[in-house]
mmCIF file of C-alpha atoms and ligand atoms in Angstrom:
data_model
loop_
_atom_site.group_PDB
_atom_site.id
_atom_site.type_symbol
_atom_site.label_atom_id
_atom_site.label_comp_id
_atom_site.label_asym_id
_atom_site.label_seq_id
_atom_site.Cartn_x
_atom_site.Cartn_y
_atom_site.Cartn_z
ATOM 1 C CA MET A 206 72.454 211.615 19.685
ATOM 2 C CA SER A 207 75.612 211.155 18.180
ATOM 3 C CA LYS A 208 76.683 207.194 18.305
ATOM 4 C CA PRO A 209 80.097 206.304 19.897
ATOM 5 C CA VAL A 210 83.092 206.592 18.158
ATOM 6 C CA ILE A 211 85.022 203.015 17.696
ATOM 7 C CA TRP A 212 88.399 202.225 16.407
ATOM 8 C CA ILE A 213 89.065 198.134 14.477
ATOM 9 C CA PRO A 214 92.371 198.255 13.544
ATOM 10 C CA ARG A 215 91.954 194.362 11.851
ATOM 11 C CA ARG A 216 90.154 193.641 9.202
ATOM 12 C CA LEU A 217 87.218 191.945 10.187
ATOM 13 C CA SER A 218 84.591 189.856 8.213
ATOM 14 C CA PRO A 219 81.712 192.070 6.107
ATOM 15 C CA ALA A 220 79.032 191.529 8.372
ATOM 16 C CA THR A 221 81.229 192.283 11.665
ATOM 17 C CA LEU A 222 82.411 195.487 9.614
ATOM 18 C CA ASP A 223 78.438 196.310 7.714
ATOM 19 C CA ARG A 224 76.974 196.040 11.523
ATOM 20 C CA ALA A 225 79.566 198.606 13.367
ATOM 21 C CA ARG A 226 78.848 200.537 10.317
ATOM 22 C CA ARG A 227 75.599 200.691 11.094
ATOM 23 C CA ASP A 228 75.374 201.980 14.994
ATOM 24 C CA TYR A 229 78.636 203.028 15.380
ATOM 25 C CA GLU A 230 81.494 206.155 14.206
ATOM 26 C CA VAL A 231 83.962 203.518 12.839
ATOM 27 C CA ILE A 232 87.769 204.177 12.143
ATOM 28 C CA VAL A 233 89.061 200.713 10.475
ATOM 29 C CA LYS A 234 92.865 201.097 10.088
ATOM 30 C CA PRO A 235 93.034 200.395 6.414
ATOM 31 C CA ASP A 236 96.300 198.336 6.105
ATOM 32 C CA ASP A 237 95.244 195.236 8.247
ATOM 33 C CA THR A 238 98.643 195.810 10.184
ATOM 34 C CA PRO A 239 98.739 195.241 13.998
ATOM 35 C CA GLY A 240 97.857 198.336 15.914
ATOM 36 C CA THR A 241 101.140 199.697 16.813
ATOM 37 C CA ALA A 242 101.158 200.710 20.242
ATOM 38 C CA ALA A 243 101.557 204.327 19.304
ATOM 39 C CA GLU A 244 98.949 203.480 16.916
ATOM 40 C CA ILE A 245 96.728 202.640 20.083
ATOM 41 C CA ILE A 246 97.325 205.472 22.126
ATOM 42 C CA ASP A 247 97.110 208.049 19.661
ATOM 43 C CA MET A 248 93.611 206.081 18.474
ATOM 44 C CA SER A 249 92.887 206.156 22.411
ATOM 45 C CA ALA A 250 91.735 210.410 22.011
ATOM 46 C CA ARG A 251 89.754 209.641 19.596
ATOM 47 C CA VAL A 252 87.685 206.762 20.476
ATOM 48 C CA ASP A 253 85.673 205.905 22.525
ATOM 49 C CA GLY A 254 85.572 202.074 22.240
ATOM 50 C CA MET A 255 88.817 199.317 20.377
ATOM 51 C CA ILE A 256 87.766 196.060 19.306
ATOM 52 C CA PRO A 257 91.336 195.200 18.728
ATOM 53 C CA CYS A 258 92.608 191.078 18.086
ATOM 54 C CA HIS A 259 95.388 189.501 19.636
ATOM 55 C CA SER A 260 97.764 191.126 17.641
ATOM 56 C CA GLU A 261 97.180 194.502 19.346
ATOM 57 C CA GLN A 262 99.509 194.953 22.456
ATOM 58 C CA PHE A 263 97.818 196.352 25.614
ATOM 59 C CA SER A 264 100.876 195.935 27.501
ATOM 60 C CA ALA A 265 101.694 198.191 30.971
ATOM 61 C CA ASP A 266 103.272 200.790 29.427
ATOM 62 C CA VAL A 267 100.864 200.982 26.876
ATOM 63 C CA VAL A 268 97.666 201.323 29.424
ATOM 64 C CA ALA A 269 99.304 203.835 31.600
ATOM 65 C CA GLN A 270 99.525 206.614 28.767
ATOM 66 C CA LEU A 271 95.695 205.666 27.363
ATOM 67 C CA ASP A 272 93.520 208.534 26.831
ATOM 68 C CA PRO A 273 91.047 208.639 29.387
ATOM 69 C CA ARG A 274 88.682 209.072 26.577
ATOM 70 C CA LEU A 275 88.766 205.244 25.833
ATOM 71 C CA ARG A 276 86.151 203.353 27.634
ATOM 72 C CA ILE A 277 86.137 200.240 26.773
ATOM 73 C CA VAL A 278 88.621 197.297 24.938
ATOM 74 C CA ALA A 279 85.722 194.358 23.217
ATOM 75 C CA ASN A 280 88.187 191.898 21.668
ATOM 76 C CA HIS A 281 87.844 190.158 18.834
ATOM 77 C CA SER A 282 89.301 187.121 20.911
ATOM 78 C CA VAL A 283 89.351 184.316 23.773
ATOM 79 C CA GLY A 284 92.576 184.402 24.580
ATOM 80 C CA THR A 285 93.098 187.991 26.555
ATOM 81 C CA ASP A 286 97.687 187.583 26.927
ATOM 82 C CA HIS A 287 97.957 190.305 24.712
ATOM 83 C CA CYS A 288 96.357 193.150 27.438
ATOM 84 C CA ASP A 289 97.370 193.649 30.342
ATOM 85 C CA LEU A 290 94.488 193.052 32.928
ATOM 86 C CA PRO A 291 94.976 194.783 35.880
ATOM 87 C CA ALA A 292 95.857 197.466 34.134
ATOM 88 C CA LEU A 293 93.368 197.600 32.429
ATOM 89 C CA ARG A 294 90.520 197.465 35.083
ATOM 90 C CA ALA A 295 93.200 200.405 37.324
ATOM 91 C CA ARG A 296 92.304 202.735 34.816
ATOM 92 C CA GLY A 297 88.922 201.591 34.968
ATOM 93 C CA ILE A 298 88.415 200.105 30.748
ATOM 94 C CA ALA A 299 85.698 197.190 30.611
ATOM 95 C CA VAL A 300 88.009 194.541 29.167
ATOM 96 C CA THR A 301 85.506 192.161 27.007
ATOM 97 C CA ASN A 302 86.651 188.609 24.956
ATOM 98 C CA THR A 303 84.423 186.340 23.157
ATOM 99 C CA PRO A 304 84.307 183.259 24.843
ATOM 100 C CA ASP A 305 82.132 180.144 23.411
ATOM 101 C CA VAL A 306 81.332 181.225 20.198
ATOM 102 C CA LEU A 307 85.414 179.627 18.920
ATOM 103 C CA ALA A 308 84.927 176.489 20.301
ATOM 104 C CA ASP A 309 84.244 174.063 16.932
ATOM 105 C CA ALA A 310 86.209 175.625 15.042
ATOM 106 C CA THR A 311 89.209 175.784 16.933
ATOM 107 C CA ALA A 312 88.772 171.666 18.068
ATOM 108 C CA GLU A 313 87.838 171.199 14.715
ATOM 109 C CA LEU A 314 91.792 172.807 13.378
ATOM 110 C CA ALA A 315 93.016 170.981 16.656
ATOM 111 C CA PHE A 316 91.582 167.727 15.473
ATOM 112 C CA MET A 317 93.132 167.740 11.630
ATOM 113 C CA LEU A 318 96.001 168.915 13.235
ATOM 114 C CA MET A 319 96.151 165.838 15.325
ATOM 115 C CA LEU A 320 94.842 163.658 12.713
ATOM 116 C CA GLY A 321 97.474 165.041 10.389
ATOM 117 C CA ALA A 322 100.276 164.534 12.513
ATOM 118 C CA ALA A 323 98.850 160.558 13.687
ATOM 119 C CA ARG A 324 98.468 160.006 9.816
ATOM 120 C CA ARG A 325 101.687 161.918 8.093
ATOM 121 C CA ALA A 326 99.505 164.558 6.373
ATOM 122 C CA VAL A 327 102.452 166.769 5.739
ATOM 123 C CA GLU A 328 104.977 163.662 3.934
ATOM 124 C CA GLY A 329 102.280 162.092 2.297
ATOM 125 C CA ASP A 330 100.926 165.644 0.535
ATOM 126 C CA ARG A 331 104.859 166.435 -0.401
ATOM 127 C CA ILE A 332 105.388 162.258 -1.745
ATOM 128 C CA VAL A 333 101.876 162.871 -4.179
ATOM 129 C CA ARG A 334 102.448 166.944 -4.461
ATOM 130 C CA SER A 335 106.021 166.364 -5.745
ATOM 131 C CA GLY A 336 105.274 163.425 -8.610
ATOM 132 C CA ALA A 337 107.798 160.811 -5.994
ATOM 133 C CA TRP A 338 104.661 158.672 -5.562
ATOM 134 C CA ASP A 339 106.597 156.164 -7.614
ATOM 135 C CA SER A 340 105.222 153.013 -5.632
ATOM 136 C CA TRP A 341 103.111 151.147 -2.781
ATOM 137 C CA SER A 342 103.435 148.902 -0.140
ATOM 138 C CA PRO A 343 101.958 147.508 2.986
ATOM 139 C CA ALA A 344 105.036 149.247 4.634
ATOM 140 C CA PHE A 345 104.578 152.679 2.957
ATOM 141 C CA LEU A 346 102.987 155.696 5.035
ATOM 142 C CA VAL A 347 101.818 153.321 8.246
ATOM 143 C CA GLY A 348 101.078 156.126 10.736
ATOM 144 C CA LYS A 349 99.288 156.453 14.214
ATOM 145 C CA GLN A 350 95.351 155.257 15.146
ATOM 146 C CA VAL A 351 93.521 157.996 16.389
ATOM 147 C CA THR A 352 89.736 155.775 15.970
ATOM 148 C CA GLY A 353 89.665 154.546 20.115
ATOM 149 C CA ALA A 354 92.842 156.033 20.993
ATOM 150 C CA ARG A 355 94.117 157.824 24.512
ATOM 151 C CA LEU A 356 93.290 161.793 24.285
ATOM 152 C CA GLY A 357 94.850 163.791 26.838
ATOM 153 C CA ILE A 358 92.663 167.673 27.454
ATOM 154 C CA VAL A 359 94.484 170.030 29.413
ATOM 155 C CA GLY A 360 92.117 173.139 29.511
ATOM 156 C CA MET A 361 88.093 172.447 29.581
ATOM 157 C CA GLY A 362 86.586 175.258 28.950
ATOM 158 C CA GLY A 363 84.620 176.170 25.526
ATOM 159 C CA VAL A 364 87.610 174.457 23.046
ATOM 160 C CA GLY A 365 88.478 171.639 25.480
ATOM 161 C CA ARG A 366 84.762 170.241 25.377
ATOM 162 C CA ALA A 367 84.190 170.725 21.910
ATOM 163 C CA MET A 368 87.730 168.717 21.284
ATOM 164 C CA ALA A 369 86.163 166.314 23.630
ATOM 165 C CA ARG A 370 82.864 166.442 22.081
ATOM 166 C CA LYS A 371 84.639 165.809 18.714
ATOM 167 C CA ALA A 372 86.859 162.681 20.183
ATOM 168 C CA ARG A 373 84.089 161.043 20.884
ATOM 169 C CA GLY A 374 83.477 160.383 17.433
ATOM 170 C CA PHE A 375 86.555 158.460 16.841
ATOM 171 C CA ASP A 376 85.605 156.820 19.594
ATOM 172 C CA MET A 377 88.648 157.839 21.973
ATOM 173 C CA GLN A 378 88.906 157.410 25.444
ATOM 174 C CA VAL A 379 88.674 160.797 26.598
ATOM 175 C CA HIS A 380 91.221 162.158 29.519
ATOM 176 C CA TYR A 381 91.322 165.624 31.174
ATOM 177 C CA HIS A 382 93.010 168.062 33.082
ATOM 178 C CA ASN A 383 92.020 171.495 34.593
ATOM 179 C CA ARG A 384 92.223 173.806 36.935
ATOM 180 C CA ASN A 385 88.236 172.443 38.666
ATOM 181 C CA ARG A 386 86.810 169.290 38.055
ATOM 182 C CA LEU A 387 83.882 169.357 35.404
ATOM 183 C CA PRO A 388 80.576 168.877 37.343
ATOM 184 C CA PRO A 389 79.159 165.323 35.988
ATOM 185 C CA ALA A 390 76.993 166.681 33.515
ATOM 186 C CA GLN A 391 79.507 168.441 31.463
ATOM 187 C CA GLU A 392 81.711 165.562 32.185
ATOM 188 C CA GLY A 393 80.646 162.673 30.592
ATOM 189 C CA ALA A 394 83.048 159.756 30.594
ATOM 190 C CA ALA A 395 85.966 160.984 29.992
ATOM 191 C CA ILE A 396 88.744 161.074 32.929
ATOM 192 C CA TYR A 397 89.991 163.526 34.994
ATOM 193 C CA HIS A 398 93.457 164.414 36.141
ATOM 194 C CA GLN A 399 94.070 165.971 38.942
ATOM 195 C CA ARG A 400 98.081 166.695 38.225
ATOM 196 C CA VAL A 401 98.666 167.204 34.169
ATOM 197 C CA GLU A 402 101.708 165.207 34.926
ATOM 198 C CA ASP A 403 99.436 162.141 35.690
ATOM 199 C CA LEU A 404 97.528 163.138 32.835
ATOM 200 C CA LEU A 405 100.402 163.424 30.327
ATOM 201 C CA ALA A 406 101.475 159.757 30.882
ATOM 202 C CA ALA A 407 97.454 158.152 30.433
ATOM 203 C CA VAL A 408 97.393 159.275 27.011
ATOM 204 C CA ASP A 409 98.457 158.580 23.490
ATOM 205 C CA PHE A 410 97.685 162.491 22.303
ATOM 206 C CA VAL A 411 97.876 165.870 24.065
ATOM 207 C CA SER A 412 95.692 168.574 23.045
ATOM 208 C CA LEU A 413 95.958 171.962 24.688
ATOM 209 C CA HIS A 414 92.768 174.338 24.975
ATOM 210 C CA CYS A 415 94.072 176.477 28.165
ATOM 211 C CA PRO A 416 94.952 180.071 28.746
ATOM 212 C CA ALA A 417 98.416 180.972 28.251
ATOM 213 C CA THR A 418 99.184 182.904 31.927
ATOM 214 C CA PRO A 419 102.265 183.203 34.205
ATOM 215 C CA ASP A 420 101.012 179.573 35.344
ATOM 216 C CA THR A 421 100.798 177.884 32.221
ATOM 217 C CA LEU A 422 103.860 179.780 31.045
ATOM 218 C CA GLY A 423 106.694 176.460 29.641
ATOM 219 C CA LEU A 424 103.700 174.013 30.927
ATOM 220 C CA MET A 425 104.877 171.256 28.612
ATOM 221 C CA ASN A 426 109.319 171.914 29.777
ATOM 222 C CA ALA A 427 111.066 168.577 29.057
ATOM 223 C CA GLU A 428 110.020 167.013 31.489
ATOM 224 C CA ARG A 429 106.876 167.025 30.999
ATOM 225 C CA ILE A 430 107.199 166.296 27.638
ATOM 226 C CA ALA A 431 109.334 163.600 28.893
ATOM 227 C CA LEU A 432 105.886 161.776 30.359
ATOM 228 C CA MET A 433 103.820 161.972 28.012
ATOM 229 C CA PRO A 434 104.477 158.237 26.325
ATOM 230 C CA ARG A 435 107.367 157.593 23.633
ATOM 231 C CA GLY A 436 105.598 157.827 20.039
ATOM 232 C CA SER A 437 102.557 159.817 21.602
ATOM 233 C CA ILE A 438 101.538 162.948 19.509
ATOM 234 C CA LEU A 439 101.142 166.810 21.407
ATOM 235 C CA VAL A 440 99.322 169.097 20.231
ATOM 236 C CA ASN A 441 98.607 173.028 20.443
ATOM 237 C CA ALA A 442 96.241 175.256 18.978
ATOM 238 C CA ALA A 443 95.702 177.576 22.381
ATOM 239 C CA ARG A 444 98.837 179.455 22.458
ATOM 240 C CA GLY A 445 103.121 179.442 21.456
ATOM 241 C CA ALA A 446 104.322 180.276 24.971
ATOM 242 C CA LEU A 447 102.553 177.363 26.642
ATOM 243 C CA VAL A 448 105.612 174.961 24.968
ATOM 244 C CA ASP A 449 109.072 174.709 25.513
ATOM 245 C CA GLU A 450 109.874 174.608 21.629
ATOM 246 C CA GLY A 451 113.797 173.755 22.568
ATOM 247 C CA ALA A 452 112.467 170.342 24.096
ATOM 248 C CA LEU A 453 109.637 169.827 21.729
ATOM 249 C CA LEU A 454 112.396 169.953 18.997
ATOM 250 C CA ALA A 455 114.253 167.857 20.679
ATOM 251 C CA ALA A 456 111.442 165.410 21.665
ATOM 252 C CA ILE A 457 110.363 164.871 17.590
ATOM 253 C CA GLU A 458 115.013 164.794 17.051
ATOM 254 C CA SER A 459 114.978 162.026 19.276
ATOM 255 C CA GLY A 460 112.022 160.048 18.189
ATOM 256 C CA HIS A 461 110.510 160.259 22.161
ATOM 257 C CA LEU A 462 107.889 161.771 20.335
ATOM 258 C CA ALA A 463 105.576 160.293 16.712
ATOM 259 C CA GLY A 464 104.636 164.076 16.023
ATOM 260 C CA ALA A 465 103.406 167.557 16.554
ATOM 261 C CA GLY A 466 100.804 170.107 15.627
ATOM 262 C CA LEU A 467 100.757 173.647 16.262
ATOM 263 C CA ASP A 468 98.730 176.399 15.708
ATOM 264 C CA CYS A 469 100.961 178.503 17.551
ATOM 265 C CA PHE A 470 104.474 179.366 18.538
ATOM 266 C CA VAL A 471 106.160 181.465 20.676
ATOM 267 C CA THR A 472 107.092 184.240 18.067
ATOM 268 C CA GLU A 473 103.817 185.058 15.763
ATOM 269 C CA PRO A 474 103.840 185.513 13.440
ATOM 270 C CA GLY A 475 106.335 183.508 11.919
ATOM 271 C CA GLY A 476 106.582 180.946 14.144
ATOM 272 C CA ASN A 477 109.472 177.969 14.399
ATOM 273 C CA PRO A 478 112.188 177.825 11.351
ATOM 274 C CA ASP A 479 114.016 174.400 13.295
ATOM 275 C CA PHE A 480 110.210 172.577 13.037
ATOM 276 C CA ALA A 481 110.222 173.170 9.206
ATOM 277 C CA ALA A 482 112.721 170.499 8.357
ATOM 278 C CA HIS A 483 110.625 167.778 10.712
ATOM 279 C CA GLU A 484 107.502 166.543 8.347
ATOM 280 C CA ASN A 485 105.735 164.996 11.646
ATOM 281 C CA ILE A 486 105.136 168.193 12.602
ATOM 282 C CA VAL A 487 102.722 169.850 11.235
ATOM 283 C CA MET A 488 101.939 173.302 11.341
ATOM 284 C CA MET A 489 99.166 176.176 10.683
ATOM 285 C CA PRO A 490 99.369 179.963 11.136
ATOM 286 C CA HIS A 491 97.382 180.624 14.063
ATOM 287 C CA VAL A 492 93.924 180.367 11.925
ATOM 288 C CA GLY A 493 92.293 178.585 14.716
ATOM 289 C CA SER A 494 89.028 180.296 14.499
ATOM 290 C CA ALA A 495 89.418 181.404 11.298
ATOM 291 C CA THR A 496 86.484 180.079 9.582
ATOM 292 C CA VAL A 497 83.164 182.128 7.826
ATOM 293 C CA ALA A 498 80.732 181.927 10.466
ATOM 294 C CA THR A 499 83.038 181.649 13.443
ATOM 295 C CA ARG A 500 84.963 185.702 12.033
ATOM 296 C CA ASP A 501 80.796 186.099 11.976
ATOM 297 C CA ALA A 502 79.756 184.916 15.321
ATOM 298 C CA MET A 503 83.256 186.528 17.044
ATOM 299 C CA GLY A 504 82.191 189.490 15.573
ATOM 300 C CA PHE A 505 79.353 189.874 17.024
ATOM 301 C CA ARG A 506 79.673 188.649 20.095
ATOM 302 C CA ALA A 507 82.615 191.356 20.661
ATOM 303 C CA LEU A 508 79.912 194.360 19.048
ATOM 304 C CA ASP A 509 76.808 193.037 21.645
ATOM 305 C CA ASN A 510 79.888 193.346 24.487
ATOM 306 C CA LEU A 511 79.977 197.402 22.521
ATOM 307 C CA ASP A 512 76.098 197.610 22.734
ATOM 308 C CA ALA A 513 75.022 196.848 26.305
ATOM 309 C CA PHE A 514 78.244 198.452 27.378
ATOM 310 C CA PHE A 515 76.798 201.695 25.675
ATOM 311 C CA ARG A 516 73.569 201.470 26.680
ATOM 312 C CA GLY A 517 75.131 201.758 30.103
ATOM 313 C CA GLU A 518 74.472 197.517 31.083
ATOM 314 C CA ALA A 519 77.599 195.199 32.204
ATOM 315 C CA PRO A 520 78.318 193.730 28.956
ATOM 316 C CA ARG A 521 78.188 189.870 28.710
ATOM 317 C CA ASP A 522 81.546 188.871 28.582
ATOM 318 C CA LEU A 523 82.867 191.238 31.192
ATOM 319 C CA LEU A 524 86.628 190.304 32.481
HETATM 320 C C1 DGY B 721 91.647 183.695 20.142
HETATM 321 O O1 DGY B 721 90.580 184.091 20.111
HETATM 322 O O2 DGY B 721 92.325 183.893 21.109
HETATM 323 C C2 DGY B 721 92.750 183.746 19.456
HETATM 324 O O3 DGY B 721 93.289 182.729 19.412
HETATM 325 C C3 DGY B 721 92.489 184.126 18.303
HETATM 326 O O4 DGY B 721 92.259 185.175 18.671
#
């Protein structure tokens, strides 16, 4: 029996590509640039499945033009805001994602951003690197202590819970907001806030780990940022659309926020050039899940989903 044909638009890990080539007839986009709408539509007539990343946009318009040959979109991402899920479902195309496997890597990066913003890592690195370090004083580069502070996690899915586990190692008091309160075994000592507004007012650090949905767009607007205590720090390693970047900038410039740590931006790739002048904003280019182990795990999870689908079973991560 001939193998299903799949399209892989981005450069996935070598182990993922090896396994994909073993089990499928694979077409890899050679230049590792985001698959355009025209490429997605064109490839849909040539393949049975695709493994896109969050860089490929399956808008309603694109989905309407997909060829019926395409039967599954097995995303190499936990986020699916690049996919119009109702439109894909209406076309009968299966969609899967890769939950859980990137939780630790993403939480690790969020923690790095939080520590970096709290302990003034960008400024310190610049001073040493540029040769400008010419004195020392107890008043030099004094930051905000993370150990023992209060951390507010918005979104207690896999990444939020991984963040909470790491925070416990820093003796942080963990607060969280989630659509649903966690069962006691998962909640542990974390303090639940039914209203995100109450959480924001109760903590020293806020870390966003919820998906971008119509309900969460612009979640951190001027009003909600104002609820955070003066001198607190906002971290976003989830999606840029959760934050009103103008409001964040105003809060940094007024000194209301002591800093921010951002792995996600409204405009990606590229980011927000207005943030660049502020060394208390630590920035990374959307690489929360970018570790060797996690890239393999994401690729394998996407392939597991494809394998199940082509065996005629329900994929584990069917959305
Ligand atoms: C995800 O998996 O959603 C990450 O943002 C990387 O794409």
